[in-house]
Short mmCIF file of C-alpha atoms and ligand atoms in Angstrom, two decimals:
data_model
loop_
_atom_site.label_atom_id
_atom_site.label_comp_id
_atom_site.label_asym_id
_atom_site.label_seq_id
_atom_site.Cartn_x
_atom_site.Cartn_y
_atom_site.Cartn_z
CA MET A 13 -38.31 -25.27 30.24
CA LYS A 14 -36.16 -22.85 32.06
CA VAL A 15 -36.01 -19.70 30.07
CA LEU A 16 -33.19 -17.10 30.91
CA ILE A 17 -34.22 -13.53 29.65
CA THR A 18 -31.52 -10.85 30.19
CA GLY A 19 -32.06 -7.35 30.44
CA GLY A 20 -35.79 -8.18 31.42
CA ALA A 21 -36.14 -4.82 33.45
CA GLY A 22 -35.49 -2.60 30.50
CA PHE A 23 -37.80 -1.46 27.80
CA ILE A 24 -38.13 -4.32 25.46
CA GLY A 25 -36.98 -6.90 27.72
CA SER A 26 -40.00 -6.11 30.32
CA HIS A 27 -42.50 -6.71 27.41
CA VAL A 28 -40.78 -9.78 26.51
CA VAL A 29 -40.84 -11.07 30.04
CA ARG A 30 -44.41 -10.35 30.69
CA HIS A 31 -45.34 -11.91 27.47
CA PHE A 32 -43.52 -15.11 28.25
CA VAL A 33 -44.60 -15.28 31.83
CA LYS A 34 -48.21 -14.93 30.91
CA THR A 35 -48.36 -16.94 27.64
CA TYR A 36 -46.34 -19.86 28.68
CA PRO A 37 -47.16 -21.04 32.23
CA LYS A 38 -45.21 -24.12 31.74
CA TYR A 39 -41.99 -22.36 31.37
CA HIS A 40 -40.15 -20.78 34.11
CA ILE A 41 -38.95 -17.34 33.24
CA TYR A 42 -35.64 -16.07 34.76
CA ASN A 43 -35.18 -12.41 34.46
CA LEU A 44 -31.46 -11.45 34.80
CA ASP A 45 -30.67 -7.77 35.08
CA ALA A 46 -28.08 -5.50 36.59
CA LEU A 47 -30.65 -2.90 37.10
CA THR A 48 -28.59 -0.05 35.55
CA TYR A 49 -30.13 3.36 34.97
CA ALA A 50 -32.12 1.89 32.18
CA GLY A 51 -33.46 -1.09 34.23
CA ASN A 52 -36.42 -0.76 36.39
CA LEU A 53 -38.43 -3.33 38.18
CA GLU A 54 -41.53 -1.15 38.20
CA ASN A 55 -41.99 -2.18 34.64
CA LEU A 56 -42.94 -5.65 35.86
CA LYS A 57 -44.86 -4.81 39.06
CA ASP A 58 -47.96 -6.62 37.44
CA ILE A 59 -46.22 -9.95 37.04
CA GLU A 60 -43.56 -10.01 39.76
CA SER A 61 -45.39 -12.50 42.03
CA SER A 62 -46.21 -15.05 39.36
CA ILE A 63 -45.17 -18.50 40.17
CA ASN A 64 -43.20 -19.01 36.96
CA TYR A 65 -41.16 -15.90 37.38
CA THR A 66 -37.92 -15.31 39.16
CA PHE A 67 -35.85 -12.14 39.24
CA LEU A 68 -32.00 -12.47 39.40
CA LYS A 69 -30.05 -9.17 40.09
CA ALA A 70 -26.62 -9.82 38.29
CA ASP A 71 -24.17 -8.17 36.03
CA ILE A 72 -23.23 -9.88 32.79
CA ARG A 73 -19.78 -8.39 32.84
CA GLU A 74 -19.13 -10.61 35.90
CA ALA A 75 -18.11 -14.01 34.40
CA HIS A 76 -17.93 -15.75 37.77
CA GLN A 77 -21.32 -14.45 38.80
CA ILE A 78 -22.91 -15.55 35.59
CA GLN A 79 -21.37 -19.02 35.49
CA ALA A 80 -22.51 -19.56 39.04
CA LEU A 81 -26.26 -18.64 38.13
CA PHE A 82 -26.05 -21.10 35.12
CA GLN A 83 -24.74 -23.84 37.37
CA GLU A 84 -27.43 -23.19 40.15
CA TYR A 85 -30.38 -22.87 37.82
CA LYS A 86 -29.43 -24.72 34.67
CA PHE A 87 -31.13 -22.67 32.24
CA ASP A 88 -32.24 -24.56 29.21
CA ARG A 89 -32.76 -21.59 26.77
CA VAL A 90 -31.45 -17.85 26.66
CA ILE A 91 -33.13 -14.75 25.20
CA HIS A 92 -30.25 -12.12 25.52
CA LEU A 93 -31.53 -8.42 25.56
CA ALA A 94 -29.18 -7.02 28.32
CA ALA A 95 -27.25 -4.09 26.72
CA GLU A 96 -26.07 -0.71 26.81
CA SER A 97 -28.63 0.62 24.11
CA HIS A 98 -28.22 4.30 23.54
CA VAL A 99 -26.26 5.58 20.70
CA ASP A 100 -25.44 9.01 22.19
CA ARG A 101 -24.25 7.47 25.45
CA SER A 102 -21.92 5.32 23.53
CA ILE A 103 -20.36 8.23 21.76
CA ARG A 104 -19.36 9.65 25.16
CA ASN A 105 -18.31 6.24 26.66
CA PRO A 106 -17.61 3.55 24.03
CA LEU A 107 -15.84 0.97 26.36
CA ALA A 108 -18.82 0.80 28.62
CA PHE A 109 -20.53 -0.57 25.48
CA VAL A 110 -17.73 -3.00 24.89
CA ASN A 111 -17.77 -4.39 28.34
CA THR A 112 -21.43 -5.04 28.50
CA ASN A 113 -22.36 -5.66 24.96
CA VAL A 114 -19.23 -7.55 23.82
CA THR A 115 -17.77 -9.15 26.87
CA GLY A 116 -21.07 -9.58 28.50
CA THR A 117 -22.39 -11.74 25.50
CA ILE A 118 -19.21 -13.90 25.65
CA ASN A 119 -19.67 -14.39 29.42
CA LEU A 120 -23.17 -15.60 28.85
CA MET A 121 -22.26 -17.96 25.89
CA GLN A 122 -19.32 -19.40 27.93
CA ALA A 123 -21.55 -20.07 30.91
CA ALA A 124 -23.98 -21.79 28.73
CA LEU A 125 -21.49 -23.94 27.01
CA ASN A 126 -20.11 -24.96 30.43
CA ILE A 127 -23.37 -26.62 31.35
CA TRP A 128 -25.13 -27.64 28.00
CA ASN A 129 -23.84 -31.10 27.56
CA ASP A 130 -26.29 -32.10 24.67
CA LEU A 131 -26.22 -28.91 22.56
CA ASN A 132 -29.33 -30.08 20.53
CA ASN A 133 -31.95 -29.14 23.32
CA HIS A 134 -30.79 -25.49 23.79
CA LEU A 135 -30.68 -22.17 22.22
CA PHE A 136 -28.94 -18.92 22.60
CA TYR A 137 -31.00 -16.31 21.02
CA HIS A 138 -29.16 -12.89 20.50
CA VAL A 139 -31.46 -9.80 20.24
CA SER A 140 -29.73 -7.37 17.98
CA THR A 141 -30.16 -4.18 16.01
CA ASP A 142 -30.48 -3.16 12.27
CA GLU A 143 -27.77 -0.54 13.23
CA VAL A 144 -25.16 -3.15 12.52
CA TYR A 145 -25.57 -2.76 9.00
CA GLY A 146 -24.90 1.05 8.84
CA SER A 147 -26.78 3.54 6.86
CA LEU A 148 -28.93 3.51 3.78
CA GLY A 149 -29.20 6.11 1.04
CA ARG A 150 -32.58 7.02 -0.26
CA GLN A 151 -33.11 3.73 -2.00
CA GLY A 152 -32.93 0.02 -0.90
CA TYR A 153 -33.57 -1.77 2.39
CA PHE A 154 -31.43 -3.98 4.75
CA THR A 155 -31.65 -7.83 4.20
CA GLU A 156 -30.20 -10.67 6.02
CA GLU A 157 -27.47 -10.59 3.30
CA SER A 158 -26.46 -6.89 3.81
CA LEU A 159 -22.89 -6.17 4.88
CA TYR A 160 -21.90 -5.25 8.38
CA LYS A 161 -21.00 -1.66 8.37
CA PRO A 162 -21.64 -0.21 11.86
CA ASN A 163 -20.95 3.52 12.29
CA SER A 164 -21.56 4.14 15.93
CA PRO A 165 -19.58 2.84 19.00
CA TYR A 166 -23.09 1.30 19.95
CA SER A 167 -23.66 -0.46 16.71
CA ALA A 168 -19.87 -1.50 16.54
CA SER A 169 -20.50 -3.19 19.85
CA LYS A 170 -23.55 -4.86 18.86
CA ALA A 171 -22.02 -6.02 15.54
CA SER A 172 -19.01 -7.45 17.48
CA ALA A 173 -21.50 -9.43 19.65
CA ASP A 174 -23.32 -10.67 16.57
CA HIS A 175 -19.87 -11.91 15.17
CA PHE A 176 -19.01 -13.53 18.54
CA VAL A 177 -22.27 -15.42 18.57
CA ARG A 178 -22.06 -16.60 14.92
CA ALA A 179 -18.21 -17.59 15.94
CA TYR A 180 -19.55 -19.46 18.92
CA GLY A 181 -21.82 -21.41 16.69
CA GLU A 182 -19.24 -22.45 14.21
CA THR A 183 -16.53 -23.03 16.75
CA TYR A 184 -18.17 -24.58 19.62
CA GLY A 185 -21.59 -25.70 18.03
CA LEU A 186 -23.57 -23.38 20.27
CA PRO A 187 -27.07 -23.46 18.91
CA PHE A 188 -28.00 -19.84 18.23
CA VAL A 189 -30.47 -17.46 16.32
CA ILE A 190 -30.16 -13.81 15.89
CA SER A 191 -32.55 -11.11 15.02
CA ASN A 192 -31.74 -7.56 14.08
CA CYS A 193 -34.78 -5.20 14.71
CA SER A 194 -35.39 -1.51 13.71
CA ASN A 195 -36.44 1.25 16.00
CA ASN A 196 -39.00 0.37 18.87
CA TYR A 197 -41.38 2.49 20.57
CA GLY A 198 -44.17 2.01 23.25
CA PRO A 199 -44.80 2.15 27.07
CA ASN A 200 -41.62 1.90 29.47
CA GLN A 201 -38.99 3.26 27.13
CA PHE A 202 -36.50 5.22 29.06
CA PRO A 203 -36.85 8.97 28.07
CA GLU A 204 -33.52 9.22 26.42
CA LYS A 205 -34.64 7.74 23.11
CA LEU A 206 -36.44 10.14 20.69
CA ILE A 207 -40.07 9.50 21.42
CA PRO A 208 -40.24 9.30 25.13
CA LEU A 209 -37.75 11.93 25.63
CA PHE A 210 -39.73 14.40 23.49
CA ILE A 211 -42.93 13.33 25.27
CA ASN A 212 -41.34 14.23 28.57
CA ASN A 213 -39.88 17.57 27.12
CA ILE A 214 -43.34 18.65 25.73
CA MET A 215 -45.01 17.77 29.02
CA GLU A 216 -42.23 20.01 30.87
CA ASN A 217 -42.47 22.67 28.07
CA LYS A 218 -38.77 22.11 27.35
CA LEU A 219 -37.12 22.17 23.87
CA LEU A 220 -37.12 19.47 21.45
CA PRO A 221 -33.68 19.13 20.24
CA VAL A 222 -33.68 17.71 16.59
CA TYR A 223 -30.49 16.66 15.39
CA GLY A 224 -29.14 18.24 12.06
CA ASP A 225 -31.99 18.97 9.70
CA GLY A 226 -34.34 16.28 10.91
CA ALA A 227 -34.42 14.38 7.56
CA ASN A 228 -32.80 11.23 9.01
CA VAL A 229 -35.29 8.18 8.44
CA ARG A 230 -36.12 5.44 10.96
CA ASP A 231 -38.45 2.35 10.63
CA TRP A 232 -40.59 2.56 13.56
CA LEU A 233 -42.01 -0.76 15.11
CA TYR A 234 -44.33 -0.83 17.97
CA VAL A 235 -42.63 -2.99 20.91
CA LEU A 236 -45.41 -5.51 21.15
CA ASP A 237 -44.80 -6.46 17.44
CA HIS A 238 -41.16 -6.90 18.28
CA VAL A 239 -42.21 -9.10 21.15
CA SER A 240 -44.36 -11.34 18.87
CA ALA A 241 -41.51 -11.68 16.37
CA ILE A 242 -39.06 -12.64 19.26
CA ASP A 243 -41.59 -15.25 20.35
CA ARG A 244 -41.91 -16.65 16.72
CA ILE A 245 -38.08 -16.87 16.21
CA PHE A 246 -37.59 -18.22 19.69
CA HIS A 247 -40.02 -21.17 18.94
CA LYS A 248 -39.55 -21.48 15.09
CA GLY A 249 -36.26 -19.93 14.16
CA LYS A 250 -33.59 -22.16 12.56
CA ASN A 251 -30.37 -22.81 14.10
CA GLN A 252 -27.64 -20.35 13.01
CA GLU A 253 -30.09 -18.11 11.19
CA THR A 254 -30.45 -14.36 11.26
CA TYR A 255 -33.83 -12.66 11.02
CA LEU A 256 -34.60 -9.02 10.31
CA VAL A 257 -37.49 -7.43 12.17
CA GLY A 258 -39.13 -4.08 11.00
CA GLY A 259 -42.24 -2.18 10.91
CA ASN A 260 -42.49 -1.22 7.24
CA ASN A 261 -42.98 2.20 8.58
CA GLU A 262 -40.50 4.76 7.66
CA LEU A 263 -40.63 8.51 8.73
CA THR A 264 -38.33 11.27 8.87
CA ASN A 265 -37.38 12.44 12.22
CA LEU A 266 -39.20 15.80 11.56
CA GLN A 267 -42.33 14.05 10.26
CA LEU A 268 -42.39 12.01 13.40
CA VAL A 269 -41.84 14.86 15.88
CA LYS A 270 -44.38 17.06 14.08
CA LEU A 271 -46.91 14.17 14.40
CA LEU A 272 -46.10 13.65 18.05
CA CYS A 273 -46.45 17.35 18.62
CA ASP A 274 -49.97 17.26 17.16
CA VAL A 275 -51.01 14.27 19.41
CA MET A 276 -49.50 16.11 22.47
CA ASP A 277 -51.26 19.26 21.75
CA LYS A 278 -54.62 17.43 21.56
CA LYS A 279 -53.89 15.32 24.68
CA LEU A 280 -52.81 18.26 26.78
CA ASN A 281 -55.63 20.44 25.62
CA ARG A 282 -52.94 23.20 24.33
CA PRO A 283 -53.63 25.40 21.23
CA GLU A 284 -52.75 23.89 17.87
CA GLY A 285 -48.99 24.32 16.99
CA SER A 286 -47.87 25.00 20.64
CA SER A 287 -45.75 21.99 21.00
CA GLU A 288 -44.12 22.40 17.50
CA LYS A 289 -42.70 25.87 18.72
CA LEU A 290 -40.49 23.75 21.02
CA ILE A 291 -38.63 22.24 18.12
CA LYS A 292 -34.94 23.34 18.11
CA PHE A 293 -32.57 22.38 15.36
CA VAL A 294 -29.24 21.47 17.15
CA LYS A 295 -25.62 20.22 16.08
CA ASP A 296 -25.91 16.82 14.35
CA ARG A 297 -25.18 13.56 16.11
CA PRO A 298 -21.58 12.66 15.01
CA GLY A 299 -21.60 9.63 12.66
CA HIS A 300 -25.52 9.95 12.33
CA ASP A 301 -26.78 7.27 10.16
CA GLN A 302 -29.17 8.80 7.47
CA ARG A 303 -31.67 6.00 7.02
CA TYR A 304 -32.67 2.53 8.33
CA ALA A 305 -35.34 0.47 6.57
CA ILE A 306 -35.80 -3.20 6.87
CA ASP A 307 -36.93 -5.87 4.33
CA ALA A 308 -38.69 -8.44 6.58
CA LYS A 309 -39.62 -10.83 3.90
CA LYS A 310 -37.55 -13.77 5.29
CA LEU A 311 -39.69 -13.57 8.69
CA LYS A 312 -42.85 -13.39 6.71
CA SER A 313 -42.12 -16.15 4.16
CA GLU A 314 -40.28 -18.62 6.51
CA LEU A 315 -41.99 -17.97 9.98
CA GLY A 316 -45.28 -16.25 9.01
CA TRP A 317 -44.71 -12.95 10.91
CA THR A 318 -45.93 -9.71 10.12
CA PRO A 319 -46.33 -6.52 12.33
CA LYS A 320 -49.93 -5.93 13.53
CA ALA A 321 -49.60 -2.45 14.71
CA SER A 322 -51.06 0.64 13.15
CA PHE A 323 -48.45 3.64 13.80
CA ASN A 324 -50.75 6.61 14.35
CA LYS A 325 -52.89 4.44 16.84
CA ASP A 326 -50.00 3.07 18.61
CA LEU A 327 -48.20 6.44 18.84
CA GLU A 328 -51.32 7.86 20.58
CA LYS A 329 -51.46 4.68 22.95
CA THR A 330 -47.82 5.41 23.75
CA VAL A 331 -48.56 8.93 24.58
CA ASP A 332 -51.57 8.00 26.76
CA TRP A 333 -49.33 5.64 28.77
CA TYR A 334 -46.84 8.23 29.50
CA LEU A 335 -49.53 10.72 30.46
CA ALA A 336 -51.17 8.02 32.64
CA ASN A 337 -47.65 7.26 34.30
CA LYS A 338 -46.44 10.35 35.36
CA SER A 339 -44.80 8.87 38.61
CA TRP A 340 -42.86 6.45 36.36
CA LEU A 341 -41.53 9.27 34.47
CA ALA A 342 -40.82 11.49 37.46
CA ASN A 343 -38.83 8.29 39.04
CA VAL A 344 -36.70 7.70 36.10
CA THR A 345 -35.95 11.41 35.37
CA SER A 346 -34.76 12.35 38.95
CA GLY A 347 -31.16 12.54 40.15
CA ALA A 348 -28.58 11.46 37.65
CA TYR A 349 -30.89 11.80 34.65
CA ARG A 350 -31.20 15.53 35.45
CA GLU A 351 -27.31 15.95 35.74
CA TYR A 352 -26.89 14.13 32.51
CA TYR A 353 -29.33 16.15 30.43
CA THR A 354 -28.39 19.56 31.97
CA GLU A 355 -24.65 18.85 31.01
CA LEU A 356 -25.53 17.47 27.37
CA TYR A 357 -27.85 20.48 26.67
CA GLU A 358 -25.31 23.02 28.18
CA ASN A 359 -22.65 21.46 25.68
CA ARG A 360 -24.79 22.17 22.60
P1 NAD B 415 -32.75 -0.79 27.59
O1 NAD B 415 -31.67 0.18 27.67
O2 NAD B 415 -34.18 -0.11 27.85
O3 NAD B 415 -32.76 -1.93 28.73
C1 NAD B 415 -31.49 -2.64 28.74
C2 NAD B 415 -31.59 -3.55 29.93
O4 NAD B 415 -30.33 -4.15 30.24
C3 NAD B 415 -31.80 -2.54 31.21
O5 NAD B 415 -32.71 -3.12 32.14
C4 NAD B 415 -30.18 -2.75 32.08
O6 NAD B 415 -30.48 -2.70 33.48
C5 NAD B 415 -29.76 -4.09 31.42
N1 NAD B 415 -28.37 -4.01 31.50
C6 NAD B 415 -27.61 -3.19 31.10
N2 NAD B 415 -26.29 -3.58 31.25
C7 NAD B 415 -26.32 -4.69 32.04
C8 NAD B 415 -25.26 -5.55 32.58
N3 NAD B 415 -24.01 -5.39 32.42
N4 NAD B 415 -25.64 -6.77 33.17
C9 NAD B 415 -27.12 -7.06 33.26
N5 NAD B 415 -28.00 -6.21 32.78
C10 NAD B 415 -27.72 -5.16 32.11
O7 NAD B 415 -32.72 -1.42 26.16
P2 NAD B 415 -33.93 -1.74 25.12
O8 NAD B 415 -34.16 -0.63 24.19
O9 NAD B 415 -34.90 -2.49 25.94
O10 NAD B 415 -33.08 -2.81 24.11
C11 NAD B 415 -32.95 -4.26 24.48
C12 NAD B 415 -32.26 -5.07 23.54
O11 NAD B 415 -32.71 -4.82 22.21
C13 NAD B 415 -30.64 -4.42 23.34
O12 NAD B 415 -29.75 -5.62 23.12
C14 NAD B 415 -30.68 -3.74 22.20
O13 NAD B 415 -29.41 -3.57 21.54
C15 NAD B 415 -31.84 -4.33 21.31
N6 NAD B 415 -32.47 -3.54 20.37
C16 NAD B 415 -33.23 -2.26 20.82
C17 NAD B 415 -34.02 -1.60 19.83
C18 NAD B 415 -34.76 -0.31 20.48
O14 NAD B 415 -35.19 0.42 19.45
N7 NAD B 415 -34.79 0.04 21.64
C19 NAD B 415 -34.11 -1.99 18.67
C20 NAD B 415 -33.40 -3.14 18.02
C21 NAD B 415 -32.75 -3.91 19.08
O1 DAU B 416 -32.55 0.79 14.90
C1 DAU B 416 -32.49 0.19 16.10
C2 DAU B 416 -31.94 1.02 17.19
O2 DAU B 416 -32.78 2.30 17.36
C3 DAU B 416 -31.61 0.52 18.43
O3 DAU B 416 -30.79 -0.48 18.30
C4 DAU B 416 -31.07 1.45 19.61
O4 DAU B 416 -31.00 0.68 20.85
C5 DAU B 416 -32.19 2.45 19.73
O5 DAU B 416 -31.79 3.56 20.72
C6 DAU B 416 -32.52 3.08 18.37
O6 DAU B 416 -31.30 4.00 17.96
P1 DAU B 416 -31.53 5.54 17.33
O7 DAU B 416 -30.22 6.05 17.49
O8 DAU B 416 -32.18 5.40 15.90
O9 DAU B 416 -32.54 6.10 18.38
P2 DAU B 416 -32.80 7.37 19.02
O10 DAU B 416 -34.12 7.38 19.75
O11 DAU B 416 -31.65 7.83 19.84
O12 DAU B 416 -32.70 8.41 17.89
C7 DAU B 416 -33.91 8.23 16.81
C8 DAU B 416 -33.50 9.33 15.73
O13 DAU B 416 -33.85 10.64 16.33
C9 DAU B 416 -32.07 9.40 15.29
O14 DAU B 416 -32.14 9.70 14.01
C10 DAU B 416 -31.49 10.52 16.12
C11 DAU B 416 -32.76 11.40 16.19
N1 DAU B 416 -32.72 12.21 17.71
C12 DAU B 416 -32.56 11.48 18.81
C13 DAU B 416 -32.64 12.27 20.01
C14 DAU B 416 -32.43 11.42 21.34
C15 DAU B 416 -32.86 13.56 17.61
O15 DAU B 416 -32.98 14.22 16.52
N2 DAU B 416 -32.96 14.22 18.87
C16 DAU B 416 -32.68 13.70 19.96
O16 DAU B 416 -32.75 14.34 21.05
#
């Protein structure tokens, strides 16, 4: 089977690629990635010379390029992760999110339909986010029946992509599954998202900008649990179905940041409480969703998936990875990264 994984040089994608290359030697894994600021082939150094792996540098916004690759390689199945993924960036440049997340997804589906004659043997798996459902109050959980109510340009673009995938299923018979997952954390996450940004800032003794009052809640899932869910859905998911993936692990941002500060103090041999002193409450993110929480019952009862991870242990494992990979952090935080954050912090 020829499996195309898009966005495989990014955070989640690189873990998905490694898992599929190692677990399924009979599949050939093609990793298609434009290597934007968030894509990094260093993430896949350990498997880059595997015989069942090929990297293809391409941009999903370029319809002709994508069609040519489908014609050449005749991919059987697609796991689509390539996206602009950061909410704060979407607030500054919404159109970039429409171009990659919406148009890019359509380009991939169109290219697939052009070569998939017998639609029964194929699959377009769209990896999406719980943010499409908007924000929860104190009570309740997102389920597969929740209404779409995206609040940020990022989540609106992902919601739109979800709708197009569904529409391609109904209109053209494209075989698809969609999963909507909660916040991931783990090694190789770009230090713009809360956990790796704060690890990096603590290492550099920089302020930790907590948006608003820090009471917003996220449901944290270790990235390898997301990978195991993707594997399960890829192999066992039913055509035209949606599956929610979550960690059953809600924390307010402030709870999480304080926990992270404790872990960092210990790991860096700093006096207890020194990282916490770096916390600074800053102006809230516009349209900041209050709470995400997932009811992942369907995935458990229909496909037998539950998350394995234990949060404290895996947060520590994540910190250990960043401390052991300072050159990775130094590489991704040079140049444009510094300019972006200098400007962002100056505007606060
Ligand atoms: P990421 O930003 O780390 O990686 C995105 C990857 O996509 C990068 O390698 C980048 O180079 C590539 N890419 C971006 N634009 C491209 C284009 N035009 N053409 C080809 N490649 C392009 O993202 P991530 O956090 O790993 O998220 C992966 C997917 O999972 C996204 O679709 C995201 O919406 C979804 N998701 C993420 C989370 C999370 O917590 N990170 C949770 C749920 C769902
Ligand atoms: O829920 C899934 C989504 O989780 C994914 O679809 C997105 O791709 C991913 O980026 C993530 O979105 P969030 O906006 O929840 O993640 P982020 O790490 O940006 O922020 C987590 C929380 O921390 C959120 O409430 C905002 C807050 N935050 C974030 C940053 C970067 C801060 O308080 N300060 C910060 O500097």
